[in-house]
Coordinates of C-alpha atoms in Angstrom, one line a residue:
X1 CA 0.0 0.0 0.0
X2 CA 1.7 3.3 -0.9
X3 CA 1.2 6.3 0.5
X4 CA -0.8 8.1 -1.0
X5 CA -3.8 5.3 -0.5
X6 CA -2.7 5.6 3.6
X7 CA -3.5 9.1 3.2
X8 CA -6.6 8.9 1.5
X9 CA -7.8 5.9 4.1
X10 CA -7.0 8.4 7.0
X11 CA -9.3 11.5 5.3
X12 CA -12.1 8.9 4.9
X13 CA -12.1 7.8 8.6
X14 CA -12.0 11.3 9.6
X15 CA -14.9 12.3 7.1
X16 CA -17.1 9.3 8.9
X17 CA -15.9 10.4 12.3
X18 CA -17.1 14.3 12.2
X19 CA -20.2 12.8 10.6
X20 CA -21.0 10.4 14.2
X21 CA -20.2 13.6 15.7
X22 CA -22.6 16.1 13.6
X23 CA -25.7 13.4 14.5
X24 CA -25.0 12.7 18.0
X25 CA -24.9 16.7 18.5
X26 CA -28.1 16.7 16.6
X27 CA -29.9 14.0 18.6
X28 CA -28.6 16.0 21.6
X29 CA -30.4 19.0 20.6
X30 CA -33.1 17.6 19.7
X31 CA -33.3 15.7 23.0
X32 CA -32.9 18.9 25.3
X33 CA -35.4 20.8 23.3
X34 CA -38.1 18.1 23.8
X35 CA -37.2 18.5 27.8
X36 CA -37.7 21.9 27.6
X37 CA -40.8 21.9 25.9
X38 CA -41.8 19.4 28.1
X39 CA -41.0 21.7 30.9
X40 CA -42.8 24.6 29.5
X41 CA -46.1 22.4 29.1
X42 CA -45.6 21.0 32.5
X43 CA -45.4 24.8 33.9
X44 CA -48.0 26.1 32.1
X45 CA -50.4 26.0 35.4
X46 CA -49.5 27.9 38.6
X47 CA -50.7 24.4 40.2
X48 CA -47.5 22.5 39.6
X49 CA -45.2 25.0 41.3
X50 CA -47.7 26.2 44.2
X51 CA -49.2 23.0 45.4
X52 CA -49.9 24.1 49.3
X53 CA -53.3 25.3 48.1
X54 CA -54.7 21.6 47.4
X55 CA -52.5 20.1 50.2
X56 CA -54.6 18.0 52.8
X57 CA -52.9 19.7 55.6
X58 CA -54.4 22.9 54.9
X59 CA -58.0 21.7 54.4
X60 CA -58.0 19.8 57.3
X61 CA -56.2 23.1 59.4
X62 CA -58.7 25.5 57.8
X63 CA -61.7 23.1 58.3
X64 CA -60.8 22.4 62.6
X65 CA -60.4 26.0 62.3
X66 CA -64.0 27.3 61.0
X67 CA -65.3 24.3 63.7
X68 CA -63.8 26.0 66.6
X69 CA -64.8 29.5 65.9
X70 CA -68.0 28.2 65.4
X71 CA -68.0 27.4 69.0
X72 CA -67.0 30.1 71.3
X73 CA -64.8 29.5 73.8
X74 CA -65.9 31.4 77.1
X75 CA -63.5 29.5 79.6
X76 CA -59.8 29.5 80.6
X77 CA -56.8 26.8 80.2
X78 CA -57.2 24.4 83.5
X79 CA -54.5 22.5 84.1
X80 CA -51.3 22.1 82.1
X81 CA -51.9 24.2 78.6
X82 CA -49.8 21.2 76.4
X83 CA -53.4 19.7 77.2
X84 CA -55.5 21.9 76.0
X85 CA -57.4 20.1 72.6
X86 CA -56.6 23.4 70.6
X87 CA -53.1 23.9 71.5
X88 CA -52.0 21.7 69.0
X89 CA -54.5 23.3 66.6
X90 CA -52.6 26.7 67.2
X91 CA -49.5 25.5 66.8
X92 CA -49.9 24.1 63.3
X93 CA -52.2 26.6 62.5
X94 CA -49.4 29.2 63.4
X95 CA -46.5 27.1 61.4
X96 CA -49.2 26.9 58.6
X97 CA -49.0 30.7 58.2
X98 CA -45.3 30.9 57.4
X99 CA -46.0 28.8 54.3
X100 CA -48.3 30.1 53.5
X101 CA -46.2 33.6 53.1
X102 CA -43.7 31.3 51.4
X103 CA -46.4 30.0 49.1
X104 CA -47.1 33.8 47.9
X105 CA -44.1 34.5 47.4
X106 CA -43.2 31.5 44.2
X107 CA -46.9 32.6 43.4
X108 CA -45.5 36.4 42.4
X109 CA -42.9 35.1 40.8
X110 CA -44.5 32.7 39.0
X111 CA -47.1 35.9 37.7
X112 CA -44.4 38.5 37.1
X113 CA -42.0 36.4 34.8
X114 CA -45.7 35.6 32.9
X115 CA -46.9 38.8 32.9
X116 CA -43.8 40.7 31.7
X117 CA -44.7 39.7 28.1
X118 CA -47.7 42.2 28.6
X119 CA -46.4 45.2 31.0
X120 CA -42.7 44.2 32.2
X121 CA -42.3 48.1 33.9
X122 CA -45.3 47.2 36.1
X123 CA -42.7 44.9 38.4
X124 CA -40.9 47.9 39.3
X125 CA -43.7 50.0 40.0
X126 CA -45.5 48.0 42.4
X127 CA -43.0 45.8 44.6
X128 CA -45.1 44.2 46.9
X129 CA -46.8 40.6 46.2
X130 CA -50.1 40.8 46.5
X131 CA -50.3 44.2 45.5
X132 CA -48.9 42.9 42.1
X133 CA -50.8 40.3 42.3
X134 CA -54.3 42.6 42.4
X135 CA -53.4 45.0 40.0
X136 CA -52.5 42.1 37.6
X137 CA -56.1 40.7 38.2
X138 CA -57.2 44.3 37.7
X139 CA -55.7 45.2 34.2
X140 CA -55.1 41.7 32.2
X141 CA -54.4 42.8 28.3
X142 CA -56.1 46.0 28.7
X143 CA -54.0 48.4 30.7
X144 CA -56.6 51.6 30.0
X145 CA -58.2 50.4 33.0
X146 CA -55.6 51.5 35.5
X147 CA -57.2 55.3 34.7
X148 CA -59.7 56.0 37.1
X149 CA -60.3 52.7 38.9
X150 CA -62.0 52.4 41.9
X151 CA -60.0 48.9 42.9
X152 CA -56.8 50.2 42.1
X153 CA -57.8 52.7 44.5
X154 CA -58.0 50.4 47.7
X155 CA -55.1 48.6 46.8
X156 CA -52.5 51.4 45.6
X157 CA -52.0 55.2 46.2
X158 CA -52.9 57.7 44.4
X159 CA -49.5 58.7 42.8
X160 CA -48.7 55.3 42.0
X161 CA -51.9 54.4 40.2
X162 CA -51.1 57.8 38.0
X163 CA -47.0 56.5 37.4
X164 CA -48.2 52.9 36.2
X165 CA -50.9 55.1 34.3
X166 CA -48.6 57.0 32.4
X167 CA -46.2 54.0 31.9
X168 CA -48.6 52.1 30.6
X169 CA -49.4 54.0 27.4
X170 CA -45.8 54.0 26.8
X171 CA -44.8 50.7 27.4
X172 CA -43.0 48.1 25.1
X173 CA -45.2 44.8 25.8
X174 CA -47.2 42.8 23.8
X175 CA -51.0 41.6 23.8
X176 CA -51.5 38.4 25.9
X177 CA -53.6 35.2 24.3
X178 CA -56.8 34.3 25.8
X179 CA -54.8 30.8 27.3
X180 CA -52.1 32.8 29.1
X181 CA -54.4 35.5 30.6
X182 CA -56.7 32.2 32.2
X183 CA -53.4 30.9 33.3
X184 CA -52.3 34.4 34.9
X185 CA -55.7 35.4 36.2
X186 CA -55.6 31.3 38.0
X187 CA -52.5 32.4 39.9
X188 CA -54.0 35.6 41.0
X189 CA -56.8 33.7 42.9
X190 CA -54.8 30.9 44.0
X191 CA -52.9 34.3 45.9
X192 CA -55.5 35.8 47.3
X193 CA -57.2 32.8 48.5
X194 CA -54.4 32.0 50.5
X195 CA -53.7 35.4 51.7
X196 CA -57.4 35.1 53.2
X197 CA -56.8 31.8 54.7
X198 CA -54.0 33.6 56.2
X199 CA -55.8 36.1 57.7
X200 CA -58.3 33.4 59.4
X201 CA -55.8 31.9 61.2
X202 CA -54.3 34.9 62.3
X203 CA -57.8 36.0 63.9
X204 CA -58.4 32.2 65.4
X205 CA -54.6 32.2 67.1
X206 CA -55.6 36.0 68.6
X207 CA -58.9 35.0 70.0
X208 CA -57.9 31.6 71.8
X209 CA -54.4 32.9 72.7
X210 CA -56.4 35.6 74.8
X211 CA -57.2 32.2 76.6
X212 CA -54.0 30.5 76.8
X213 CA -51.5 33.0 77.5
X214 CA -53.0 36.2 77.4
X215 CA -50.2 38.5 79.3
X216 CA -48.1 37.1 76.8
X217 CA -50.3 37.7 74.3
X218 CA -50.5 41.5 75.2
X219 CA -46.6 42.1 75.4
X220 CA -45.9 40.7 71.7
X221 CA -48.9 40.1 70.1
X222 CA -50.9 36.5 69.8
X223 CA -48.9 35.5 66.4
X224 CA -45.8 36.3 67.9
X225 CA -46.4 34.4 71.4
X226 CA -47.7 31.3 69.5
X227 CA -44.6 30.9 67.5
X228 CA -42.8 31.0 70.6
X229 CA -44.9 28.8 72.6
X230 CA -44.1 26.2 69.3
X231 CA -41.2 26.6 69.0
X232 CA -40.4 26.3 72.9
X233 CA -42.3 23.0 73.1
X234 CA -45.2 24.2 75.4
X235 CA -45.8 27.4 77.7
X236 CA -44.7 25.3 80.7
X237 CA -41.3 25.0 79.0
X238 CA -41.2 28.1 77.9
X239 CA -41.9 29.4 81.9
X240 CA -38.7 27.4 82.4
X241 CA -36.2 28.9 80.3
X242 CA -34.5 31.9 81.0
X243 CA -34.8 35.0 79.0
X244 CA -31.6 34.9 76.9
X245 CA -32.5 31.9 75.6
X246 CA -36.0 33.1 74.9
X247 CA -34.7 35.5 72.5
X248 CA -32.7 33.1 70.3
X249 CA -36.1 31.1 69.6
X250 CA -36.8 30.8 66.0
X251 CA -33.4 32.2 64.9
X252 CA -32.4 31.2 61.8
X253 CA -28.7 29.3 61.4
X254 CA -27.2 30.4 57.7
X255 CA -23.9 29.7 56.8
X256 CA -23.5 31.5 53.6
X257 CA -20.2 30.8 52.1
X258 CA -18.8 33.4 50.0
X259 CA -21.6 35.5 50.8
X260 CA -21.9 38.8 52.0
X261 CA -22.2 39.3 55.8
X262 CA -23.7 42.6 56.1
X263 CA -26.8 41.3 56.0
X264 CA -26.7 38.9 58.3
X265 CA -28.3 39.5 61.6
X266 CA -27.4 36.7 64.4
X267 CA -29.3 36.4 67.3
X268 CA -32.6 37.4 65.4
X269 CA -35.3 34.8 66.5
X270 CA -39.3 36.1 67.1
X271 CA -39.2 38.4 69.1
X272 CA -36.7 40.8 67.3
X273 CA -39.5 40.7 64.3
X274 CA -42.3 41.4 66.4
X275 CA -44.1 44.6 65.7
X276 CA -42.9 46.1 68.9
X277 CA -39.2 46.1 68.6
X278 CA -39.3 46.8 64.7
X279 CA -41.4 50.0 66.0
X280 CA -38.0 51.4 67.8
X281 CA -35.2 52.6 65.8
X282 CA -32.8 50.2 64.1
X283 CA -29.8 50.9 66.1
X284 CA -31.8 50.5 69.7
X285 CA -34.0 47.2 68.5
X286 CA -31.4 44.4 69.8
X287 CA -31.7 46.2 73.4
X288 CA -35.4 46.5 72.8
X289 CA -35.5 42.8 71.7
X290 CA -32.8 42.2 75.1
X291 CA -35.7 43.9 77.1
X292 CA -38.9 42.1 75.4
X293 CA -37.5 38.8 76.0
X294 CA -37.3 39.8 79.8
X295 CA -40.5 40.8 80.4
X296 CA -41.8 37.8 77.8
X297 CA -40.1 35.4 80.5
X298 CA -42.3 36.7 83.2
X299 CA -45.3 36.7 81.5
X300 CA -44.9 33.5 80.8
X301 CA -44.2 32.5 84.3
X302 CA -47.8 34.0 85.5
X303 CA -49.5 32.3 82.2
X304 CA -48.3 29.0 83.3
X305 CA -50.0 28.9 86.7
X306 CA -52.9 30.1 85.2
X307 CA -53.0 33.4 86.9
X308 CA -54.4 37.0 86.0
X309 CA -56.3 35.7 83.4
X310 CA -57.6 39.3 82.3
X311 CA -54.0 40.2 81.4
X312 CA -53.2 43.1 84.2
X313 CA -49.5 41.6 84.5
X314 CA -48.9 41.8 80.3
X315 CA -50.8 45.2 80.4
X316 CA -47.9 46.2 83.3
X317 CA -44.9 44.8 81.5
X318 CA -45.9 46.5 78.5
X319 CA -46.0 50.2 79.7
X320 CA -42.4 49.5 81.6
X321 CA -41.3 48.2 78.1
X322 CA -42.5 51.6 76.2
X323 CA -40.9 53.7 79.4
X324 CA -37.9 52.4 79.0
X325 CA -37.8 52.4 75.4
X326 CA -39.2 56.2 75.4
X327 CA -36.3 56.9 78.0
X328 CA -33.6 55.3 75.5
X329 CA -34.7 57.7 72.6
X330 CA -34.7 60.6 74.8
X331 CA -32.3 63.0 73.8
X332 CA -29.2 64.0 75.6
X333 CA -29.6 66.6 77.8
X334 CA -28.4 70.0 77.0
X335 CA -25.2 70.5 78.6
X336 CA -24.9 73.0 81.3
X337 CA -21.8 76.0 81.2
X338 CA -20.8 76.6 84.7
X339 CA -18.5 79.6 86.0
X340 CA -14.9 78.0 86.6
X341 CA -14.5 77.5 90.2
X342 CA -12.7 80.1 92.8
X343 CA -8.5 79.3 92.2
X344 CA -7.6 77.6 96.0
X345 CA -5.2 80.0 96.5
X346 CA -3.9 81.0 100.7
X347 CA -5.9 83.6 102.0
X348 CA -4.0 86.9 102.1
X349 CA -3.3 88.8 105.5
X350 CA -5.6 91.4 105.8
X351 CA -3.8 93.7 108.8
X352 CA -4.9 96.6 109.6
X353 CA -4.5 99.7 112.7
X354 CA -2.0 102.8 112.7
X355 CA 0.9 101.0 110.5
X356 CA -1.3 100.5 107.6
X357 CA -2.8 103.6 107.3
X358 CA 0.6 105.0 107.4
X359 CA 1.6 102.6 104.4
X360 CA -1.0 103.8 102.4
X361 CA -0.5 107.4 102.9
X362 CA 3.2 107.1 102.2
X363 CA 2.1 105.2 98.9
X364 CA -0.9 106.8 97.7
X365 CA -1.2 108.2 94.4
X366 CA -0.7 111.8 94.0
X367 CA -2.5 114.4 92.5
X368 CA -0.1 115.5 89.9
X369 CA -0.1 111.4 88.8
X370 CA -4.2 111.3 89.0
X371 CA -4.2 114.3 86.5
X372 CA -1.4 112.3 84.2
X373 CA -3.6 109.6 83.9
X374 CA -6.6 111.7 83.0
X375 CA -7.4 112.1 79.4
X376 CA -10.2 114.2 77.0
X377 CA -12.0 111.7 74.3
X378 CA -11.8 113.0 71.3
X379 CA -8.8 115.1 71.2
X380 CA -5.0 114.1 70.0
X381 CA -2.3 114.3 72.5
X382 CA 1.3 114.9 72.0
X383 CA 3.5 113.1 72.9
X384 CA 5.9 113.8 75.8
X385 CA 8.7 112.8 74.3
X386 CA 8.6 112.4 71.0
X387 CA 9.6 108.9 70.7
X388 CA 7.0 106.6 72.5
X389 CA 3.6 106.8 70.4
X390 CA 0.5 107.7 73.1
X391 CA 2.6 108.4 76.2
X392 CA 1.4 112.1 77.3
X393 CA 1.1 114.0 80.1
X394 CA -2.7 113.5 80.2
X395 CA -4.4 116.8 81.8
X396 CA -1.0 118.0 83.9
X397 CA -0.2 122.0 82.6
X398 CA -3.6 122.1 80.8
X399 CA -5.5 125.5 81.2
X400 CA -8.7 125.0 83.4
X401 CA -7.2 122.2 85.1
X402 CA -6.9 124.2 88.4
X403 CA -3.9 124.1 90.7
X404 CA -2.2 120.9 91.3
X405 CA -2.4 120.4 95.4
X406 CA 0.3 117.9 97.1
X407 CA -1.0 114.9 99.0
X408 CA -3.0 116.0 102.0
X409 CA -1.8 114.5 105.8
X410 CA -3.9 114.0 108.3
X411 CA -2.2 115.3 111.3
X412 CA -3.8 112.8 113.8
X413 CA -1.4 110.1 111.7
X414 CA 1.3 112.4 111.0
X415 CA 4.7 110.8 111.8
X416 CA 6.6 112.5 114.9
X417 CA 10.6 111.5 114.2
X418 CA 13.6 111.8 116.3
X419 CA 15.3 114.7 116.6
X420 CA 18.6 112.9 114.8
X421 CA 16.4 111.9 112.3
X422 CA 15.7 115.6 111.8
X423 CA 19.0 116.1 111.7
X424 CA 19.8 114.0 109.3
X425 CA 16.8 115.1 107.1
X426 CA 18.5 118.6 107.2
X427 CA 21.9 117.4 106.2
X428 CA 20.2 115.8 103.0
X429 CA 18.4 118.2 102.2
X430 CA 21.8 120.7 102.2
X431 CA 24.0 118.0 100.4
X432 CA 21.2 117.7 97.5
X433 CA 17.9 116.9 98.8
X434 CA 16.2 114.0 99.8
X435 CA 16.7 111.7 96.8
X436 CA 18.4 108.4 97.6
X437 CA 21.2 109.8 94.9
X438 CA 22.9 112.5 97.5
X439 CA 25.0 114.0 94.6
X440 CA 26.7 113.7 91.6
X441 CA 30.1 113.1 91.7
X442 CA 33.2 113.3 88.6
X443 CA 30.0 112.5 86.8
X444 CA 28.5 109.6 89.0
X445 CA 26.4 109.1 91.0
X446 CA 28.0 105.8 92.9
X447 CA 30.8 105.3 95.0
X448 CA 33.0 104.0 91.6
X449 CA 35.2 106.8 90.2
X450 CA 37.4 106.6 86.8
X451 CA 40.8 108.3 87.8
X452 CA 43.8 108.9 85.3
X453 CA 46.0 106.8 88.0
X454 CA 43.9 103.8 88.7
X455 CA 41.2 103.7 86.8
X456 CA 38.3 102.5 88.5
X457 CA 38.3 103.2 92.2
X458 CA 35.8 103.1 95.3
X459 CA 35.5 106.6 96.7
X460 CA 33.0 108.1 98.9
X461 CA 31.4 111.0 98.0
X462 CA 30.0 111.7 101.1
X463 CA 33.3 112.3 102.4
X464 CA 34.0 114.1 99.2
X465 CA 31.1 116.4 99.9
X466 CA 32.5 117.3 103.5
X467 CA 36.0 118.0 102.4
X468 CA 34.8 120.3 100.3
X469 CA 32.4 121.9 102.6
X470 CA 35.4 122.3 105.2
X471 CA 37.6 124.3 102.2
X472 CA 34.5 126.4 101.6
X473 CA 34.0 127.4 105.3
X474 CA 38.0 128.0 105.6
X475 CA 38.7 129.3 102.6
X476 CA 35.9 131.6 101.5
X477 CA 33.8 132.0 104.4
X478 CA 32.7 135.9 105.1
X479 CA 34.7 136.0 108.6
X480 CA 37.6 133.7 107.5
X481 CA 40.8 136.6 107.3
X482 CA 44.1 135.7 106.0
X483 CA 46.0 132.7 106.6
X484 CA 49.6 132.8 107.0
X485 CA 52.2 131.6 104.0
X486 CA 55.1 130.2 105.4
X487 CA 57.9 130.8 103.1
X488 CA 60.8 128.2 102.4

């Protein structure tokens, strides 16, 4: 076999090898499009998804229900409440609910990804379920209806009916066939047939939990305390349990993986969603919910023995609850300025008699310094010397200033002094006055003298002074006469 017959075997067995593949592709196609059809037939009623509605459960639930309100129950719980016949009817009744929330929800999603076709902006318009739901019932393929529509009215306000108005004559859908408007319109009922169930058992669990544990009932409502009695596994175990663990009941445990954990709120059971902790603010509703689950405790502890039926204790609990919570959201009050306090400093002698007076007439301000100080608004002094800006004289040698007057002495204080002392006064007053500099000496007017032989020396000019005075008095005194000259 030559080559060229190798090469042409190996094209033909890859010709007949991409031509297995091409069919089993096709097959595989064809077999995934028959699934999904098969799927989109089997969806094509809200029934197959949503299947709580034809459950046994809830006929049976709904039918015990419509049997006991038939029959009024006038008396209290005697005895343990786990024996009561319609515990255990409010218990499922109460866990019936929650699906029943859940069956809503795949029901509104189930209409909006239908609906879309028709009016896909009406999703973001109106958010809520059965809201949706309603107005979905209310239109169908002809969307003129949402002007001026008295339903619309009682389910939406007035400024959204006008947006989805207005949105609706602009929008992009497409008309709906007759078979997918019966199939839409089916899963609008299913919804608000169980949205009324749901509202039947929320009246049944209030009016017998008035019976069973009404001061619970009162503190966080009759839905709320049935969960927890459920959930607890009676009320005598929930008397039993203290109130920390009472607040983690019906907490959910999610362990997201790779998921955000912002919005992840531990420690969340019951009573944090009851409708009086989400009525606080969101930053105090985990002490609220601390707080709840306290008093919830002690409620629960009076229900159990079957006392103050009429709910006085839950009615008491309840007002603390709003005090406290009223006090936490009080505002901060408004911070006082007070004066700085006296300095502790040591209390200064305060002496007084003939010394002190003294004192302060030997340092009192004089007249001559009072009129210095004294100045006329509105007029520019001069300066007194020319070199320091707003130093004057003030009023002192001013015309109309009238005579300046020395200090005054009283002469029942007026120092007596020695005669030496008088003496001495004198003598100062001859050698220069009374100024602590006596006189001015080779320029001076200290005891240091520059002379041409030593330079600095320590003289004394008082003796100065009286040598001097002595050559005076000898020399040219007016009864001195001639001295005698000795001659060499």
């Amino acid at each position: 076999m030559s080559l060229a017959d190798e090469l042409l075997a190996d094209l033909e067995e890859a010709g007949e090898a991409e031509d297995d593949q091409m069919l089993h592709q096709d097959n595989t196609v064809q077999e995934v499009d028959d699934v999904t059809t098969d799927i989109e037939t089997h969806l094509q009623s809200v029934r197959s998804i949503a299947k709580l509605r034809d459950s046994e459960q809830l006929e049976r639930v709904m039918k015990e229900i419509e049997d006991r309100c038939q029959a009024d129950r006038k008396e209290g719980v005697v005895g343990p409440v786990e024996a009561d016949p319609e515990y255990q009817l409010i218990v499922e009744a109460n866990n019936l609910a929650v699906e029943i929330d859940n069956e809503i929800s795949i029901i509104h999603k189930f209409t909006r990804d239908k609906y879309s076709k028709r009016f896909p902006e009406l999703e973001s318009l109106v958010p809520g379920a059965l809201e949706y739901v309603s107005t979905v019932k209310e239109l169908g393929n002809d969307l003129d209806k949402a002007k001026n529509n008295e339903t619309l009215l009682q389910l939406l306000t007035p400024a959204t009916i006008m947006v989805v108005s207005v949105t609706a004559s602009t929008t992009q859908g497409h008309l709906l066939s007759q078979d997918e408007l019966s199939i839409i319109f089916e899963a609008c009922d299913m919804a608000m047939e169980l949205d009324n169930y749901k509202l039947q058992i929320y009246n049944y669990v209030e009016s017998r939990m008035s019976f069973i544990a009404p001061n619970l009932s009162v503190i966080v409502g009759a839905s709320t305390a049935a969960k927890i009695m459920g959930v607890a596994g009676g009320l005598t175990n929930l008397s039993k349990m203290p109130a920390c663990n009472v607040l983690l009941l019906g907490a959910q445990k999610k362990t997201l993986s790779g998921f955000s954990t912002t919005a992840i709120m531990p420690h969340t059971g019951f009573i944090y969603f009851s409708s009086i902790v989400q009525n606080t603010p969101t930053d105090l509703r985990r002490k609220a919910a601390r707080l709840v689950a306290a008093k919830c405790t002690l409620a629960a502890r009076v229900d159990s023995f079957h006392e103050y039926i009429d709910g006085r204790i839950g009615n008491n609990l309840r007002e603390e609850i709003e005090r406290a919570l009223d006090k936490l959201q009080e505002p901060p009050p408004v911070k006082q300025v007070k004066p700085l306090p006296a300095p502790i400093d040591q209390a200064k002698k305060k002496r007084g008699g003939r010394r002190v007076r003294k004192m302060k007439e030997r340092y009192a301000i004089t007249e001559l310094r009072k009129q210095a100080n004294r100045m006329n608004f509105g007029e520019i002094e001069e300066d007194a010397y020319q070199e320091d800006l707003g130093f004057s004289m003030g009023q002192v040698g001013k015309s109309g200033t009238g005579r300046i007057r020395g200090p005054q002495v009283d002469e029942k204080t007026k120092v007596r002094i020695s005669k030496t002392l008088q003496k001495n006064l004198q003598k100062q007053q001859v050698y220069g006055g009374s100024t602590s500099v006596r006189r001015h000496v080779s320029g001076t007017a200290s005891s240091v003298a520059f002379t041409p032989l030593q330079g600095l020396e320590i003289v004394n000019p008082q003796a100065a002074e009286k040598k001097l005075s002595e050559g005076n008095v000898k020399y040219f005194s007016n009864t001195a006469g001639f001295l005698r000259v000795q001659k060499e």
